[in-house]
mmCIF file of C-alpha atoms in Angstrom:
data_model
loop_
_atom_site.group_PDB
_atom_site.id
_atom_site.type_symbol
_atom_site.label_atom_id
_atom_site.label_comp_id
_atom_site.label_asym_id
_atom_site.label_seq_id
_atom_site.Cartn_x
_atom_site.Cartn_y
_atom_site.Cartn_z
ATOM 1 C CA GLU A 474 0.000 0.000 0.000
ATOM 2 C CA VAL A 475 1.266 3.435 -0.930
ATOM 3 C CA GLN A 476 1.400 5.545 2.217
ATOM 4 C CA LEU A 477 3.036 8.574 3.806
ATOM 5 C CA VAL A 478 3.315 8.986 7.578
ATOM 6 C CA GLU A 479 4.538 12.226 9.143
ATOM 7 C CA SER A 480 6.045 12.597 12.596
ATOM 8 C CA GLY A 481 8.031 15.065 14.651
ATOM 9 C CA GLY A 482 5.462 17.742 15.357
ATOM 10 C CA ALA A 483 5.718 19.431 18.742
ATOM 11 C CA LEU A 484 5.235 22.561 20.827
ATOM 12 C CA ILE A 485 8.346 24.685 20.328
ATOM 13 C CA GLN A 486 9.366 28.149 21.461
ATOM 14 C CA PRO A 487 9.845 31.016 19.003
ATOM 15 C CA GLY A 488 13.344 30.976 17.571
ATOM 16 C CA GLY A 489 13.654 27.247 18.071
ATOM 17 C CA SER A 490 14.299 24.414 15.624
ATOM 18 C CA LEU A 491 12.430 21.258 14.747
ATOM 19 C CA ARG A 492 12.804 18.455 12.210
ATOM 20 C CA LEU A 493 9.781 16.789 10.689
ATOM 21 C CA SER A 494 9.913 13.345 9.109
ATOM 22 C CA CYS A 495 7.731 11.709 6.469
ATOM 23 C CA SER A 496 8.150 7.965 6.072
ATOM 24 C CA ALA A 497 7.101 6.525 2.714
ATOM 25 C CA SER A 498 5.943 3.002 1.944
ATOM 26 C CA GLY A 499 4.950 1.415 -1.347
ATOM 27 C CA PHE A 500 7.255 3.660 -3.368
ATOM 28 C CA THR A 501 10.654 5.345 -3.046
ATOM 29 C CA VAL A 502 10.967 9.013 -2.112
ATOM 30 C CA THR A 503 13.634 9.485 -4.766
ATOM 31 C CA SER A 504 11.320 8.352 -7.569
ATOM 32 C CA SER A 505 8.777 11.123 -7.000
ATOM 33 C CA TYR A 506 8.745 14.847 -6.486
ATOM 34 C CA MET A 507 8.053 15.248 -2.766
ATOM 35 C CA ASN A 508 6.480 18.225 -1.014
ATOM 36 C CA TRP A 509 5.684 19.762 2.322
ATOM 37 C CA VAL A 510 2.387 21.643 2.650
ATOM 38 C CA ARG A 511 1.061 23.353 5.775
ATOM 39 C CA GLN A 512 -2.287 24.488 7.079
ATOM 40 C CA ALA A 513 -2.552 27.056 9.842
ATOM 41 C CA PRO A 514 -5.543 26.668 12.189
ATOM 42 C CA GLY A 515 -8.755 27.555 10.375
ATOM 43 C CA MET A 516 -6.896 28.471 7.188
ATOM 44 C CA GLY A 517 -6.286 26.998 3.753
ATOM 45 C CA LEU A 518 -3.452 24.914 2.380
ATOM 46 C CA GLU A 519 -0.081 26.605 1.831
ATOM 47 C CA TRP A 520 2.705 25.022 -0.174
ATOM 48 C CA VAL A 521 6.036 25.070 1.690
ATOM 49 C CA SER A 522 8.706 23.208 -0.277
ATOM 50 C CA VAL A 523 9.427 20.635 -2.987
ATOM 51 C CA ILE A 524 12.370 18.361 -3.704
ATOM 52 C CA TYR A 525 12.633 17.007 -7.214
ATOM 53 C CA SER A 526 13.652 13.426 -7.935
ATOM 54 C CA GLY A 527 16.965 14.800 -9.211
ATOM 55 C CA GLY A 528 17.557 16.614 -5.917
ATOM 56 C CA SER A 529 16.706 20.227 -6.784
ATOM 57 C CA THR A 530 14.892 22.027 -3.989
ATOM 58 C CA TYR A 531 12.506 24.997 -3.938
ATOM 59 C CA TYR A 532 10.810 26.944 -1.159
ATOM 60 C CA ALA A 533 7.946 29.334 -0.568
ATOM 61 C CA ASP A 534 9.170 32.863 0.146
ATOM 62 C CA SER A 535 7.715 32.658 3.664
ATOM 63 C CA VAL A 536 10.186 29.927 4.674
ATOM 64 C CA LYS A 537 13.163 30.525 2.380
ATOM 65 C CA GLY A 538 16.412 30.657 4.326
ATOM 66 C CA ARG A 539 14.836 29.092 7.430
ATOM 67 C CA PHE A 540 13.555 25.691 6.269
ATOM 68 C CA THR A 541 15.448 22.899 4.478
ATOM 69 C CA ILE A 542 13.912 19.936 2.690
ATOM 70 C CA SER A 543 15.911 16.734 2.324
ATOM 71 C CA ARG A 544 15.515 12.974 1.988
ATOM 72 C CA ASP A 545 17.265 9.807 3.119
ATOM 73 C CA THR A 546 17.186 7.046 0.534
ATOM 74 C CA SER A 547 18.222 4.341 2.987
ATOM 75 C CA LYS A 548 15.317 5.184 5.277
ATOM 76 C CA ASN A 549 12.932 6.103 2.431
ATOM 77 C CA THR A 550 12.086 9.219 4.409
ATOM 78 C CA LEU A 551 11.519 12.886 3.605
ATOM 79 C CA TYR A 552 12.535 15.574 6.092
ATOM 80 C CA LEU A 553 11.830 19.220 6.795
ATOM 81 C CA GLN A 554 14.366 20.996 8.992
ATOM 82 C CA MET A 555 12.752 24.122 10.415
ATOM 83 C CA ASN A 556 14.929 26.796 12.042
ATOM 84 C CA SER A 557 14.202 30.236 13.485
ATOM 85 C CA LEU A 558 10.597 29.257 14.024
ATOM 86 C CA ARG A 559 7.951 31.959 14.351
ATOM 87 C CA ALA A 560 4.403 31.998 15.699
ATOM 88 C CA GLU A 561 3.128 32.181 12.117
ATOM 89 C CA ASP A 562 4.723 28.800 11.379
ATOM 90 C CA THR A 563 2.115 27.194 13.634
ATOM 91 C CA ALA A 564 0.261 24.710 11.434
ATOM 92 C CA VAL A 565 -0.427 21.121 10.560
ATOM 93 C CA TYR A 566 2.347 20.019 8.230
ATOM 94 C CA TYR A 567 1.561 17.486 5.508
ATOM 95 C CA CYS A 568 3.893 15.693 3.175
ATOM 96 C CA ALA A 569 2.653 14.850 -0.301
ATOM 97 C CA SER A 570 4.056 13.015 -3.289
ATOM 98 C CA GLU A 571 3.443 14.030 -6.870
ATOM 99 C CA LEU A 572 1.978 11.929 -9.655
ATOM 100 C CA GLY A 573 4.293 12.686 -12.530
ATOM 101 C CA ILE A 574 4.975 16.377 -12.123
ATOM 102 C CA GLY A 575 2.813 18.764 -10.174
ATOM 103 C CA VAL A 576 -0.204 16.735 -9.085
ATOM 104 C CA PHE A 577 -0.301 16.056 -5.362
ATOM 105 C CA HIS A 578 -1.364 12.438 -5.457
ATOM 106 C CA ILE A 579 -0.626 10.891 -2.068
ATOM 107 C CA TRP A 580 -1.032 12.838 1.170
ATOM 108 C CA GLY A 581 0.075 12.015 4.676
ATOM 109 C CA GLN A 582 -2.158 12.481 7.722
ATOM 110 C CA GLY A 583 -0.255 15.519 8.994
ATOM 111 C CA THR A 584 1.731 16.464 12.089
ATOM 112 C CA MET A 585 1.036 19.515 14.260
ATOM 113 C CA VAL A 586 3.667 22.163 14.942
ATOM 114 C CA THR A 587 2.874 24.822 17.518
ATOM 115 C CA VAL A 588 5.267 27.729 17.968
ATOM 116 C CA SER A 589 4.530 29.486 21.217
ATOM 117 C CA SER A 590 6.220 30.623 24.394
ATOM 118 C CA GLN B 242 2.227 35.572 -10.992
ATOM 119 C CA LEU B 243 0.534 32.186 -10.850
ATOM 120 C CA VAL B 244 -2.611 32.481 -8.732
ATOM 121 C CA LEU B 245 -5.737 30.372 -8.300
ATOM 122 C CA THR B 246 -8.995 32.007 -7.213
ATOM 123 C CA GLN B 247 -11.906 30.165 -5.602
ATOM 124 C CA SER B 248 -15.164 31.342 -4.067
ATOM 125 C CA PRO B 249 -15.003 30.938 -0.269
ATOM 126 C CA SER B 250 -18.282 29.070 0.043
ATOM 127 C CA ALA B 251 -20.966 27.151 -1.799
ATOM 128 C CA SER B 252 -24.070 25.247 -0.809
ATOM 129 C CA ALA B 253 -26.485 22.802 -2.387
ATOM 130 C CA SER B 254 -29.162 20.393 -1.274
ATOM 131 C CA LEU B 255 -28.782 16.709 -0.596
ATOM 132 C CA GLY B 256 -29.183 14.809 -3.862
ATOM 133 C CA ALA B 257 -28.639 17.894 -6.027
ATOM 134 C CA SER B 258 -25.595 18.896 -8.080
ATOM 135 C CA VAL B 259 -23.057 21.651 -7.487
ATOM 136 C CA LYS B 260 -20.342 23.149 -9.679
ATOM 137 C CA LEU B 261 -17.278 24.659 -8.013
ATOM 138 C CA THR B 262 -15.023 27.063 -9.880
ATOM 139 C CA CYS B 263 -11.279 27.660 -9.842
ATOM 140 C CA THR B 264 -9.890 30.524 -11.941
ATOM 141 C CA LEU B 265 -6.317 30.695 -13.185
ATOM 142 C CA SER B 266 -4.540 34.047 -13.268
ATOM 143 C CA SER B 267 -4.001 35.959 -16.489
ATOM 144 C CA GLY B 268 -1.509 34.310 -18.817
ATOM 145 C CA HIS B 269 -1.945 30.883 -17.269
ATOM 146 C CA SER B 270 -5.147 29.675 -18.931
ATOM 147 C CA SER B 271 -3.419 26.623 -20.453
ATOM 148 C CA TYR B 272 -2.354 25.208 -17.104
ATOM 149 C CA ALA B 273 -3.684 21.957 -15.738
ATOM 150 C CA ILE B 274 -4.845 21.812 -12.146
ATOM 151 C CA ALA B 275 -5.699 19.210 -9.538
ATOM 152 C CA TRP B 276 -8.726 19.125 -7.243
ATOM 153 C CA HIS B 277 -8.438 17.996 -3.634
ATOM 154 C CA GLN B 278 -11.088 17.357 -0.979
ATOM 155 C CA GLN B 279 -10.589 17.935 2.738
ATOM 156 C CA GLN B 280 -13.339 16.620 4.980
ATOM 157 C CA PRO B 281 -13.645 18.080 8.480
ATOM 158 C CA GLU B 282 -10.737 17.180 10.756
ATOM 159 C CA LYS B 283 -9.068 15.111 8.032
ATOM 160 C CA GLY B 284 -6.115 15.500 5.711
ATOM 161 C CA PRO B 285 -6.522 16.375 2.041
ATOM 162 C CA ARG B 286 -7.479 13.741 -0.509
ATOM 163 C CA TYR B 287 -6.637 13.860 -4.206
ATOM 164 C CA LEU B 288 -9.719 13.871 -6.432
ATOM 165 C CA MET B 289 -8.523 14.442 -9.996
ATOM 166 C CA LYS B 290 -6.177 16.095 -12.422
ATOM 167 C CA LEU B 291 -7.982 18.425 -14.844
ATOM 168 C CA ASN B 292 -6.434 19.589 -18.106
ATOM 169 C CA SER B 293 -7.217 22.759 -20.048
ATOM 170 C CA ASP B 294 -9.158 20.771 -22.660
ATOM 171 C CA GLY B 295 -11.451 19.355 -19.962
ATOM 172 C CA SER B 296 -9.974 15.889 -19.956
ATOM 173 C CA HIS B 297 -9.453 14.581 -16.460
ATOM 174 C CA SER B 298 -8.118 11.566 -14.600
ATOM 175 C CA LYS B 299 -9.448 10.699 -11.178
ATOM 176 C CA GLY B 300 -7.746 9.213 -8.189
ATOM 177 C CA ASP B 301 -8.344 5.683 -7.024
ATOM 178 C CA GLY B 302 -11.803 5.130 -5.580
ATOM 179 C CA ILE B 303 -13.208 8.531 -6.519
ATOM 180 C CA PRO B 304 -16.899 8.055 -7.360
ATOM 181 C CA ASP B 305 -18.331 8.793 -10.794
ATOM 182 C CA ARG B 306 -20.364 11.568 -9.135
ATOM 183 C CA PHE B 307 -17.221 13.712 -9.284
ATOM 184 C CA SER B 308 -16.314 15.159 -12.666
ATOM 185 C CA GLY B 309 -14.265 18.007 -14.049
ATOM 186 C CA SER B 310 -14.490 20.413 -16.962
ATOM 187 C CA SER B 311 -12.675 23.493 -18.285
ATOM 188 C CA SER B 312 -13.463 26.702 -20.126
ATOM 189 C CA GLY B 313 -10.693 29.215 -20.826
ATOM 190 C CA ALA B 314 -9.040 30.027 -17.518
ATOM 191 C CA GLU B 315 -11.842 28.418 -15.521
ATOM 192 C CA ARG B 316 -11.608 24.943 -14.077
ATOM 193 C CA TYR B 317 -14.694 23.293 -12.662
ATOM 194 C CA LEU B 318 -15.479 20.492 -10.273
ATOM 195 C CA THR B 319 -19.014 19.143 -10.518
ATOM 196 C CA ILE B 320 -20.423 16.905 -7.825
ATOM 197 C CA SER B 321 -23.734 15.251 -8.634
ATOM 198 C CA SER B 322 -26.164 13.399 -6.369
ATOM 199 C CA LEU B 323 -24.728 15.226 -3.360
ATOM 200 C CA GLN B 324 -24.279 13.182 -0.233
ATOM 201 C CA SER B 325 -23.699 14.336 3.324
ATOM 202 C CA GLU B 326 -20.080 13.155 3.201
ATOM 203 C CA ASP B 327 -19.409 15.573 0.343
ATOM 204 C CA GLU B 328 -19.589 18.438 2.840
ATOM 205 C CA ALA B 329 -15.955 19.472 2.870
ATOM 206 C CA ASP B 330 -13.409 22.026 1.751
ATOM 207 C CA TYR B 331 -12.335 21.747 -1.869
ATOM 208 C CA TYR B 332 -8.980 23.071 -3.057
ATOM 209 C CA CYS B 333 -7.608 23.503 -6.537
ATOM 210 C CA GLN B 334 -3.845 23.271 -7.013
ATOM 211 C CA THR B 335 -1.437 23.922 -9.855
ATOM 212 C CA TRP B 336 2.273 24.093 -10.500
ATOM 213 C CA ASP B 337 5.120 25.558 -12.446
ATOM 214 C CA THR B 338 8.882 25.091 -12.284
ATOM 215 C CA GLY B 339 9.916 25.531 -8.685
ATOM 216 C CA ILE B 340 6.509 26.486 -7.374
ATOM 217 C CA ARG B 341 3.259 24.886 -6.352
ATOM 218 C CA VAL B 342 0.104 26.917 -5.758
ATOM 219 C CA PHE B 343 -3.185 26.318 -3.962
ATOM 220 C CA GLY B 344 -6.418 28.201 -4.324
ATOM 221 C CA GLY B 345 -7.964 29.561 -1.154
ATOM 222 C CA GLY B 346 -10.487 26.727 -1.003
ATOM 223 C CA THR B 347 -14.275 26.504 -1.223
ATOM 224 C CA LYS B 348 -16.271 25.335 1.777
ATOM 225 C CA LEU B 349 -19.165 23.234 0.484
ATOM 226 C CA THR B 350 -22.238 22.924 2.676
ATOM 227 C CA VAL B 351 -24.762 20.198 1.903
ATOM 228 C CA LEU B 352 -28.203 21.379 2.978
#
């Protein structure tokens, strides 16, 4: 079964760091374009970052310079390293894989990140 | 700038049909999009990819009640024979090199 499972969400103080993980099963994370998407409480979906199968990475302006997307082939896992966290980063974070290019095909169940003192 | 615009809300009666609209920004009318459903307190679920010519391919297990169509820069999601479980937020999504974009979402209420 093709599945994505996120973990690593937590309550963290402003300025802190956190790493989210997304474990894939049924396919390899290097064979698909992989994304992080977030949803602040009561708000819509916001794209955060993508890593292409070839390794190129891209970020939304709101997280550029603070967040880093990466993957571990041996663990078949996608990561999001989040530094210099702000209150406005509070959200449920989803990972999603693309069907071909661009279409978010498989979604994880999400992990909650709360940035608060 | 690549932008998707959706109406914030829509409503229709149980058993009726509803057509949701997603509008691509100027200069992007040839772009394909995807539709996603998010039921209350759940994660998003992929519904279909919709091309500019109206052809579409649905995700696994998506009922025939869900269909898509296109006209110019408009992309539509039509849900027929509305059921209570169709009450959800619906998001359109598109992409370009190095960027992915979501519309603001439409909250569908089934009366």
